[in-house]
Short mmCIF file of C-alpha atoms in Angstrom, two decimals:
data_model
loop_
_atom_site.label_atom_id
_atom_site.label_comp_id
_atom_site.label_asym_id
_atom_site.label_seq_id
_atom_site.Cartn_x
_atom_site.Cartn_y
_atom_site.Cartn_z
CA UNK A 1 -115.93 1.64 -18.30
CA UNK A 2 -118.07 4.78 -18.68
CA UNK A 3 -117.76 4.50 -22.46
CA UNK A 4 -119.00 0.92 -22.35
CA UNK A 5 -121.88 1.96 -20.11
CA UNK A 6 -122.89 4.82 -22.41
CA UNK A 7 -122.78 2.64 -25.53
CA UNK A 8 -124.72 -0.22 -23.93
CA UNK A 9 -127.32 2.16 -22.46
CA UNK A 10 -127.68 3.90 -25.83
CA UNK A 11 -128.46 0.58 -27.56
CA UNK A 12 -130.88 -0.37 -24.77
CA UNK A 13 -132.73 2.94 -25.22
CA UNK A 14 -132.89 2.22 -28.96
CA UNK A 15 -134.38 -1.16 -27.97
CA UNK A 16 -137.02 0.57 -25.83
CA UNK A 17 -137.89 2.89 -28.72
CA UNK A 18 -138.11 -0.05 -31.13
CA UNK A 19 -140.46 -1.80 -28.68
CA UNK A 20 -142.73 1.26 -28.65
CA UNK A 21 -142.56 1.92 -32.40
CA UNK A 22 -143.25 -1.67 -33.39
CA UNK A 23 -146.00 -2.05 -30.76
CA UNK A 24 -148.35 0.13 -32.78
CA UNK A 25 -147.54 -1.32 -36.19
CA UNK A 26 -149.19 -4.72 -35.92
CA UNK A 27 -152.12 -5.92 -33.89
CA UNK A 28 -149.56 -7.58 -31.61
CA UNK A 29 -147.65 -5.33 -29.23
CA UNK A 30 -144.25 -6.69 -28.21
CA UNK A 31 -143.98 -8.98 -31.23
CA UNK A 32 -140.21 -8.81 -30.89
CA UNK A 33 -138.48 -8.56 -27.52
CA UNK A 34 -136.01 -5.90 -28.68
CA UNK A 35 -134.70 -4.98 -25.23
CA UNK A 36 -134.24 -8.64 -24.28
CA UNK A 37 -132.35 -9.36 -27.52
CA UNK A 38 -130.06 -6.35 -27.13
CA UNK A 39 -129.36 -7.17 -23.48
CA UNK A 40 -128.70 -10.81 -24.38
CA UNK A 41 -126.20 -9.76 -27.06
CA UNK A 42 -124.22 -7.53 -24.69
CA UNK A 43 -124.18 -10.16 -21.92
CA UNK A 44 -122.92 -12.79 -24.35
CA UNK A 45 -120.37 -10.45 -25.96
CA UNK A 46 -119.11 -8.71 -22.81
CA UNK A 47 -120.02 -10.97 -19.86
CA UNK A 48 -117.45 -9.38 -17.56
CA UNK A 49 -118.75 -5.88 -18.18
CA UNK A 50 -122.49 -6.21 -18.76
CA UNK A 51 -124.55 -7.98 -16.15
CA UNK A 52 -127.21 -7.62 -13.52
CA UNK A 53 -127.17 -3.82 -13.20
CA UNK A 54 -127.97 -3.36 -16.89
CA UNK A 55 -130.64 -6.06 -16.69
CA UNK A 56 -132.31 -4.33 -13.73
CA UNK A 57 -132.08 -0.89 -15.32
CA UNK A 58 -133.62 -2.00 -18.61
CA UNK A 59 -136.22 -4.06 -16.74
CA UNK A 60 -137.29 -1.15 -14.52
CA UNK A 61 -137.54 1.10 -17.60
CA UNK A 62 -139.84 -1.42 -19.27
CA UNK A 63 -141.85 -1.73 -16.04
CA UNK A 64 -142.67 1.95 -15.85
CA UNK A 65 -143.22 2.37 -19.59
CA UNK A 66 -145.60 -0.58 -19.76
CA UNK A 67 -147.44 0.21 -16.49
CA UNK A 68 -146.41 -3.11 -14.95
CA UNK A 69 -145.53 -3.53 -11.25
CA UNK A 70 -141.89 -2.67 -10.55
CA UNK A 71 -139.88 -5.85 -10.78
CA UNK A 72 -141.97 -7.58 -13.44
CA UNK A 73 -139.65 -6.97 -16.41
CA UNK A 74 -136.66 -6.52 -14.09
CA UNK A 75 -137.09 -10.19 -13.15
CA UNK A 76 -137.44 -11.24 -16.80
CA UNK A 77 -134.36 -9.27 -17.85
CA UNK A 78 -132.44 -10.77 -14.94
CA UNK A 79 -133.37 -14.22 -16.19
CA UNK A 80 -132.19 -13.35 -19.72
CA UNK A 81 -128.97 -11.98 -18.23
CA UNK A 82 -128.49 -15.16 -16.21
CA UNK A 83 -128.97 -17.33 -19.33
CA UNK A 84 -126.47 -15.16 -21.20
CA UNK A 85 -123.87 -15.40 -18.45
CA UNK A 86 -124.26 -19.17 -18.20
CA UNK A 87 -123.95 -19.99 -21.89
CA UNK A 88 -121.86 -17.11 -23.29
CA UNK A 89 -118.70 -19.14 -24.08
CA UNK A 90 -120.56 -21.99 -25.71
CA UNK A 91 -122.98 -19.63 -27.49
CA UNK A 92 -120.17 -17.74 -29.26
CA UNK A 93 -118.90 -20.97 -30.82
CA UNK A 94 -122.31 -22.02 -32.16
CA UNK A 95 -123.33 -21.70 -35.80
CA UNK A 96 -126.11 -19.27 -36.75
CA UNK A 97 -128.90 -21.87 -36.79
CA UNK A 98 -128.04 -23.15 -33.32
CA UNK A 99 -127.89 -19.59 -32.04
CA UNK A 100 -131.34 -18.87 -33.47
CA UNK A 101 -132.68 -22.04 -31.82
CA UNK A 102 -131.19 -21.07 -28.46
CA UNK A 103 -132.51 -17.50 -28.71
CA UNK A 104 -135.94 -18.98 -29.46
CA UNK A 105 -135.76 -20.98 -26.21
CA UNK A 106 -134.49 -18.06 -24.11
CA UNK A 107 -137.10 -15.65 -25.56
CA UNK A 108 -139.79 -18.31 -25.10
CA UNK A 109 -138.93 -18.91 -21.43
CA UNK A 110 -138.80 -15.14 -20.84
CA UNK A 111 -142.18 -14.63 -22.48
CA UNK A 112 -143.83 -17.47 -20.59
CA UNK A 113 -142.50 -15.98 -17.34
CA UNK A 114 -144.00 -12.66 -18.51
CA UNK A 115 -147.44 -14.24 -19.05
CA UNK A 116 -147.21 -16.13 -15.76
CA UNK A 117 -146.40 -12.98 -13.76
CA UNK A 118 -149.10 -11.01 -15.62
CA UNK A 119 -151.67 -13.65 -14.69
CA UNK A 120 -151.06 -12.84 -11.01
CA UNK A 121 -151.26 -9.10 -11.53
CA UNK A 122 -154.67 -8.66 -13.14
CA UNK A 123 -157.20 -10.32 -15.36
CA UNK A 124 -154.83 -9.91 -18.29
CA UNK A 125 -154.91 -11.80 -21.55
CA UNK A 126 -151.75 -12.41 -23.57
CA UNK A 127 -152.54 -10.15 -26.53
CA UNK A 128 -149.47 -11.48 -28.32
CA UNK A 129 -149.10 -15.30 -28.23
CA UNK A 130 -145.90 -16.14 -26.27
CA UNK A 131 -144.47 -18.50 -28.87
CA UNK A 132 -145.03 -15.92 -31.62
CA UNK A 133 -142.86 -13.44 -29.69
CA UNK A 134 -140.17 -16.10 -29.22
CA UNK A 135 -140.30 -17.08 -32.90
CA UNK A 136 -140.12 -13.49 -34.22
CA UNK A 137 -137.37 -12.58 -31.74
CA UNK A 138 -135.33 -15.60 -32.87
CA UNK A 139 -135.86 -14.65 -36.52
CA UNK A 140 -134.43 -11.16 -36.09
CA UNK A 141 -131.55 -12.34 -33.86
CA UNK A 142 -129.00 -12.65 -36.74
CA UNK A 143 -129.76 -9.07 -37.79
CA UNK A 144 -129.54 -7.75 -34.21
CA UNK A 145 -126.27 -9.61 -33.69
CA UNK A 146 -124.72 -8.32 -36.92
CA UNK A 147 -125.67 -4.71 -36.23
CA UNK A 148 -124.54 -4.77 -32.60
CA UNK A 149 -121.31 -6.62 -33.40
CA UNK A 150 -120.43 -4.03 -36.07
CA UNK A 151 -121.32 -1.30 -33.58
CA UNK A 152 -119.16 -2.90 -30.85
CA UNK A 153 -116.18 -3.39 -33.16
CA UNK A 154 -116.52 0.14 -34.51
CA UNK A 155 -116.20 1.47 -30.96
CA UNK A 156 -113.44 -1.03 -30.12
CA UNK A 157 -115.20 -2.56 -27.12
CA UNK A 158 -113.50 -5.73 -25.92
CA UNK A 159 -114.28 -8.12 -23.14
CA UNK A 160 -111.50 -7.02 -20.82
CA UNK B 25 -139.27 -10.89 -6.90
CA UNK B 26 -139.66 -9.17 -3.50
CA UNK B 27 -139.91 -5.83 -5.30
CA UNK B 28 -142.58 -7.18 -7.62
CA UNK B 29 -144.59 -8.52 -4.67
CA UNK B 30 -144.20 -5.26 -2.75
CA UNK B 31 -145.33 -3.11 -5.69
CA UNK B 32 -148.23 -5.43 -6.47
CA UNK B 33 -149.55 -5.73 -2.92
CA UNK B 34 -148.75 -2.34 -1.39
CA UNK B 35 -148.33 1.30 -2.37
CA UNK B 36 -144.93 1.68 -0.63
CA UNK B 37 -143.13 1.88 -3.95
CA UNK B 38 -145.43 4.45 -5.55
CA UNK B 39 -143.04 7.39 -4.95
CA UNK B 40 -140.12 5.41 -6.43
CA UNK B 41 -142.30 4.39 -9.33
CA UNK B 42 -143.29 8.02 -9.97
CA UNK B 43 -139.63 9.11 -9.94
CA UNK B 44 -138.74 6.31 -12.39
CA UNK B 45 -141.68 7.20 -14.64
CA UNK B 46 -140.69 10.87 -14.67
CA UNK B 47 -137.14 9.85 -15.61
CA UNK B 48 -138.29 7.48 -18.37
CA UNK B 49 -140.87 9.94 -19.68
CA UNK B 50 -138.44 11.18 -22.34
CA UNK B 51 -138.62 7.78 -24.10
CA UNK B 52 -142.27 8.43 -25.03
CA UNK B 53 -141.35 11.96 -26.15
CA UNK B 54 -138.61 10.59 -28.43
CA UNK B 55 -140.93 7.81 -29.62
CA UNK B 56 -143.44 10.45 -30.73
CA UNK B 57 -140.86 12.36 -32.79
CA UNK B 58 -140.97 10.33 -36.04
CA UNK B 59 -144.77 10.62 -36.18
CA UNK B 60 -144.61 14.37 -35.57
CA UNK B 61 -141.88 14.82 -38.20
CA UNK B 62 -143.88 12.75 -40.70
CA UNK B 63 -147.00 14.86 -40.06
CA UNK B 64 -145.01 18.09 -40.42
CA UNK B 65 -143.45 16.87 -43.67
CA UNK B 66 -146.74 15.71 -45.14
CA UNK B 67 -148.32 19.07 -44.17
CA UNK B 68 -145.46 20.90 -45.83
CA UNK B 69 -145.60 18.80 -48.98
CA UNK B 70 -149.34 19.26 -49.59
CA UNK B 71 -150.16 21.31 -52.62
CA UNK B 72 -152.01 24.60 -52.36
CA UNK B 73 -155.00 23.13 -54.17
CA UNK B 74 -155.19 20.17 -51.78
CA UNK B 75 -155.09 22.55 -48.81
CA UNK B 76 -157.87 24.71 -50.29
CA UNK B 77 -159.98 21.58 -50.84
CA UNK B 78 -159.30 20.47 -47.27
CA UNK B 79 -160.30 23.86 -45.85
CA UNK B 80 -163.41 23.81 -48.02
CA UNK B 81 -164.33 20.35 -46.74
CA UNK B 82 -163.72 21.35 -43.12
CA UNK B 83 -165.82 24.49 -43.53
CA UNK B 84 -168.72 22.39 -44.84
CA UNK B 85 -168.34 19.91 -41.96
CA UNK B 86 -168.18 22.82 -39.54
CA UNK B 87 -171.43 24.22 -40.96
CA UNK B 88 -173.20 20.87 -40.47
CA UNK B 89 -171.86 20.58 -36.91
CA UNK B 90 -172.92 24.15 -36.10
CA UNK B 91 -176.44 23.35 -37.29
CA UNK B 92 -176.51 20.24 -35.08
CA UNK B 93 -175.13 22.29 -32.18
CA UNK B 94 -178.00 24.78 -32.48
CA UNK B 95 -180.43 21.90 -32.19
CA UNK B 96 -178.43 20.59 -29.21
CA UNK B 97 -178.68 23.94 -27.42
CA UNK B 98 -182.47 23.92 -27.77
CA UNK B 99 -182.64 20.29 -26.61
CA UNK B 100 -180.37 20.99 -23.66
CA UNK B 101 -182.54 23.91 -22.57
CA UNK B 102 -185.65 21.76 -22.87
CA UNK B 103 -183.95 18.95 -20.95
CA UNK B 104 -182.93 21.36 -18.18
CA UNK B 105 -186.52 22.65 -17.90
CA UNK B 106 -187.93 19.12 -17.73
CA UNK B 107 -185.38 18.10 -15.09
CA UNK B 108 -186.30 21.19 -13.08
CA UNK B 109 -189.97 20.21 -13.32
CA UNK B 110 -189.08 16.76 -11.93
CA UNK B 111 -186.97 18.36 -9.17
CA UNK B 112 -183.89 16.61 -10.57
CA UNK B 113 -180.52 18.34 -10.29
CA UNK B 114 -178.76 19.74 -13.35
CA UNK B 115 -176.92 17.18 -15.42
CA UNK B 116 -173.13 17.01 -15.14
CA UNK B 117 -171.24 18.72 -17.94
CA UNK B 118 -167.62 18.39 -18.94
CA UNK B 119 -164.78 20.43 -20.31
CA UNK B 120 -162.52 18.68 -22.75
CA UNK B 121 -158.88 18.93 -23.71
CA UNK B 122 -157.68 17.66 -27.08
CA UNK B 123 -154.78 15.26 -26.81
CA UNK B 124 -152.71 13.12 -29.13
CA UNK B 125 -152.06 9.40 -28.75
CA UNK B 126 -148.29 9.21 -29.17
CA UNK B 127 -147.47 5.55 -28.57
CA UNK B 128 -148.68 2.09 -27.70
CA UNK B 129 -147.07 0.91 -24.45
CA UNK B 130 -144.71 -2.05 -24.97
CA UNK B 131 -146.82 -4.42 -22.91
CA UNK B 132 -147.90 -7.67 -24.60
CA UNK B 133 -150.43 -8.49 -21.88
CA UNK B 134 -152.35 -5.26 -21.55
CA UNK B 135 -153.80 -2.65 -23.88
CA UNK B 136 -152.30 0.68 -22.92
CA UNK B 137 -151.56 3.79 -24.97
CA UNK B 138 -149.59 6.92 -24.10
CA UNK B 139 -150.92 10.44 -24.62
CA UNK B 140 -149.01 13.72 -24.83
CA UNK B 141 -150.56 15.40 -21.78
CA UNK B 142 -149.66 14.78 -18.14
CA UNK B 143 -149.76 16.31 -14.69
CA UNK B 144 -148.54 19.63 -16.09
CA UNK B 145 -151.88 19.86 -17.92
CA UNK B 146 -153.91 18.85 -14.82
CA UNK B 147 -154.55 15.34 -16.09
CA UNK B 148 -155.54 13.08 -13.18
CA UNK B 149 -155.73 9.37 -12.44
CA UNK B 150 -158.93 7.72 -13.62
CA UNK B 151 -159.68 10.52 -16.10
CA UNK B 152 -161.80 9.32 -19.04
CA UNK B 153 -160.51 9.64 -22.61
CA UNK B 154 -162.90 9.65 -25.56
CA UNK B 155 -162.56 9.99 -29.32
CA UNK B 156 -165.10 11.30 -31.80
CA UNK B 157 -167.00 7.98 -31.73
CA UNK B 158 -166.97 6.89 -28.11
CA UNK B 159 -165.11 6.02 -24.93
CA UNK B 160 -161.45 5.00 -25.33
CA UNK B 161 -160.34 4.34 -21.75
CA UNK B 162 -159.05 5.91 -18.57
CA UNK B 163 -155.75 7.32 -17.32
CA UNK B 164 -153.77 4.90 -15.11
CA UNK B 165 -150.24 6.35 -14.96
CA UNK B 166 -149.08 9.96 -14.90
CA UNK B 167 -145.88 11.76 -15.76
CA UNK B 168 -145.36 15.53 -16.19
CA UNK B 169 -145.71 15.50 -20.00
CA UNK B 170 -147.34 12.16 -20.73
CA UNK B 171 -149.96 9.81 -19.32
CA UNK B 172 -150.82 6.17 -19.92
CA UNK B 173 -154.38 5.22 -20.72
CA UNK B 174 -155.88 1.75 -20.21
CA UNK B 175 -158.21 0.96 -23.11
CA UNK B 176 -161.74 -0.27 -22.43
CA UNK B 177 -160.93 -3.49 -24.29
CA UNK B 178 -158.23 -4.50 -21.79
CA UNK B 179 -159.14 -7.69 -19.94
CA UNK B 180 -158.80 -5.96 -16.55
CA UNK B 181 -161.09 -3.06 -17.48
CA UNK B 182 -164.80 -2.73 -16.77
CA UNK B 183 -167.17 0.14 -17.40
CA UNK B 184 -170.73 0.59 -16.09
CA UNK B 185 -173.07 1.01 -19.06
CA UNK B 186 -176.75 1.21 -19.87
CA UNK B 187 -178.73 0.41 -22.99
CA UNK B 188 -180.06 3.62 -24.55
CA UNK B 189 -183.30 1.99 -25.75
CA UNK B 190 -184.57 0.80 -22.35
CA UNK B 191 -182.03 2.10 -19.76
CA UNK B 192 -181.09 -1.42 -18.63
CA UNK B 193 -177.84 -1.20 -16.67
CA UNK B 194 -174.93 -3.60 -17.04
CA UNK B 195 -171.14 -3.90 -16.87
CA UNK B 196 -169.08 -3.98 -20.08
CA UNK B 197 -165.84 -5.89 -19.56
CA UNK B 198 -162.80 -5.91 -21.80
CA UNK B 199 -161.75 -9.21 -23.33
CA UNK B 200 -158.23 -8.41 -24.56
CA UNK B 201 -159.66 -8.19 -28.09
CA UNK B 202 -159.82 -4.63 -29.44
CA UNK B 203 -163.11 -5.37 -31.22
CA UNK B 204 -165.02 -7.11 -28.44
CA UNK B 205 -166.47 -6.31 -25.05
CA UNK B 206 -168.43 -8.78 -22.94
CA UNK B 207 -171.58 -7.67 -21.13
CA UNK B 208 -171.88 -9.63 -17.92
CA UNK B 209 -174.75 -10.59 -15.64
CA UNK B 210 -177.72 -9.85 -17.88
CA UNK B 211 -180.37 -12.46 -17.22
CA UNK B 212 -181.66 -14.46 -20.18
CA UNK B 213 -184.98 -12.63 -19.97
CA UNK B 214 -183.45 -9.14 -20.16
CA UNK B 215 -184.56 -7.10 -23.13
CA UNK B 216 -181.35 -6.76 -25.12
CA UNK B 217 -181.09 -6.97 -28.91
CA UNK B 218 -178.42 -6.89 -31.55
CA UNK B 219 -177.80 -3.28 -32.54
CA UNK B 220 -178.58 -1.81 -29.11
CA UNK B 221 -176.27 1.06 -28.27
CA UNK B 222 -174.55 1.16 -24.89
CA UNK B 223 -173.60 4.40 -23.16
CA UNK B 224 -171.86 5.09 -19.86
CA UNK B 225 -174.36 4.90 -17.01
CA UNK B 226 -172.41 7.19 -14.69
CA UNK B 227 -172.61 4.66 -11.84
CA UNK B 228 -169.44 4.44 -9.79
CA UNK B 229 -168.63 8.06 -10.53
CA UNK B 230 -165.62 7.28 -12.71
CA UNK B 231 -167.12 7.89 -16.15
CA UNK B 232 -169.64 10.69 -16.75
CA UNK B 233 -173.07 9.59 -17.88
CA UNK B 234 -174.15 9.36 -21.49
CA UNK B 235 -170.97 8.79 -23.51
CA UNK B 236 -171.24 6.12 -26.23
CA UNK B 237 -169.30 2.94 -25.43
CA UNK B 238 -170.29 0.06 -27.70
CA UNK B 239 -172.91 -1.55 -29.90
CA UNK B 240 -174.35 -5.00 -29.19
CA UNK B 241 -173.28 -7.45 -31.92
CA UNK B 242 -174.28 -10.84 -30.48
CA UNK B 243 -176.66 -12.18 -27.82
CA UNK B 244 -176.33 -15.81 -26.75
CA UNK B 245 -179.08 -17.30 -24.60
CA UNK B 246 -178.25 -20.90 -23.73
CA UNK B 247 -181.00 -23.19 -22.39
CA UNK B 248 -180.74 -23.70 -18.63
CA UNK B 249 -178.37 -20.78 -18.11
CA UNK B 250 -179.38 -17.92 -15.81
CA UNK B 251 -177.36 -15.29 -17.62
CA UNK B 252 -177.12 -14.40 -21.28
CA UNK B 253 -173.73 -13.84 -22.90
CA UNK B 254 -173.79 -10.54 -24.73
CA UNK B 255 -170.98 -9.32 -26.97
CA UNK B 256 -170.51 -5.71 -28.02
CA UNK B 257 -168.20 -3.89 -30.37
CA UNK B 258 -166.53 -0.71 -29.04
CA UNK B 259 -167.58 2.39 -30.95
CA UNK B 260 -164.28 4.22 -30.42
CA UNK B 261 -161.47 3.52 -32.87
CA UNK B 262 -159.34 1.72 -30.30
CA UNK B 263 -156.67 0.58 -32.74
CA UNK B 264 -156.69 3.58 -35.09
CA UNK B 265 -157.43 6.69 -33.02
CA UNK B 266 -154.64 9.26 -33.23
CA UNK B 267 -156.40 11.97 -31.25
CA UNK B 268 -158.68 11.97 -28.24
CA UNK B 269 -160.43 14.24 -25.79
CA UNK B 270 -159.72 14.19 -22.06
CA UNK B 271 -162.87 14.87 -20.01
CA UNK B 272 -162.60 17.29 -17.09
CA UNK B 273 -165.36 18.24 -14.65
CA UNK B 274 -166.87 21.54 -15.81
CA UNK B 275 -164.88 24.56 -14.72
CA UNK B 276 -161.62 22.64 -14.11
CA UNK B 277 -159.91 24.07 -17.15
CA UNK B 278 -159.24 27.79 -17.11
CA UNK B 279 -160.34 29.72 -20.18
CA UNK B 280 -156.70 30.60 -20.84
CA UNK B 281 -155.50 26.97 -20.88
CA UNK B 282 -152.17 27.23 -22.58
CA UNK B 283 -152.67 24.59 -25.25
CA UNK B 284 -156.29 24.37 -26.24
CA UNK B 285 -159.45 26.22 -25.39
CA UNK B 286 -161.86 24.05 -23.47
CA UNK B 287 -165.06 23.05 -25.20
CA UNK B 288 -168.14 22.17 -23.19
CA UNK B 289 -169.83 18.90 -24.07
CA UNK B 290 -173.15 17.35 -23.26
#
């Protein structure tokens, strides 16, 4: 259990770093929701082991690193986790194109929730268009899935 | 959801937030590593000739700046004498601390950058950050080794400014676009022209007076409207700046500050 936790947390920290590194590269911060994608993969792959606690932890980390009120990204990550838990069995049987389409929808809903919450917090403007984030996140999903699946199999992590 | 509401509406969660920020601080430190390694490698790989040329260029720039500084000293003395004649108090001066911008915060809705100085270096909330061209923003979150700075172009940021040419005061608001600020509540008859330079007015006490902020790039005066819409371009390199200067009230930094010697400005 501790091994699973360490491996999942390690990949989530890599996701946080990728979010920060890629934020400065283009004019659009958060072009790809790395943390959301990585969390979604682990929830779909190991639904009995990865759930709400990981979603809250990664969400709170994003909250403090992005100077958002506590709970903002925690709520979004919880939503992604909930989607993952609901559709994990069906999702695993889908072909790559269907998976990309579903990831686009999940990332899109998460990003619109992000914009909606931000609109209550301050006079913020979505610097990165929500659908662009969803589109780019969906595009890199096959790569994220391949890398994380290889990583999971290398460490012999199974669902039970 | 309850947590989000509580943190947004009250300050009950501030201690918890500070603990979480201190714990997550290492992520910014790790994020800065590739940039630091790249800089170290490129420094190491520079040829001797390139380094000599660079030193030569810096020496020449230093000479020009020293000459300008001499003129500044004379002007400052004259300004102090004139202010004394008018019975006005001495003008506020600042110490500065050089800092490096290490990351852009992963927030798609706000424009925030992280710097490599925090509470350990006496950085405080609301502290202004400038670069060589103008005002960058102000500190909004603090950790021991890092701080987060809200850029002046963020849609929730406003800065009191005045036009250098005629001292007209106004408020420059961020628009979410790194290259545009909006100047609000200037009546259509106000004397403002394209090319006017805006500096901090010092009103509100948050930003010291006289630091360059932006340059007016467009003035729209619609018939029947009471207020003109004025657009300005920030002078600071908001998207490119790698280094900045944190402004401290004069005398805050000890002469033996462990990282950089303070330099008086203004």
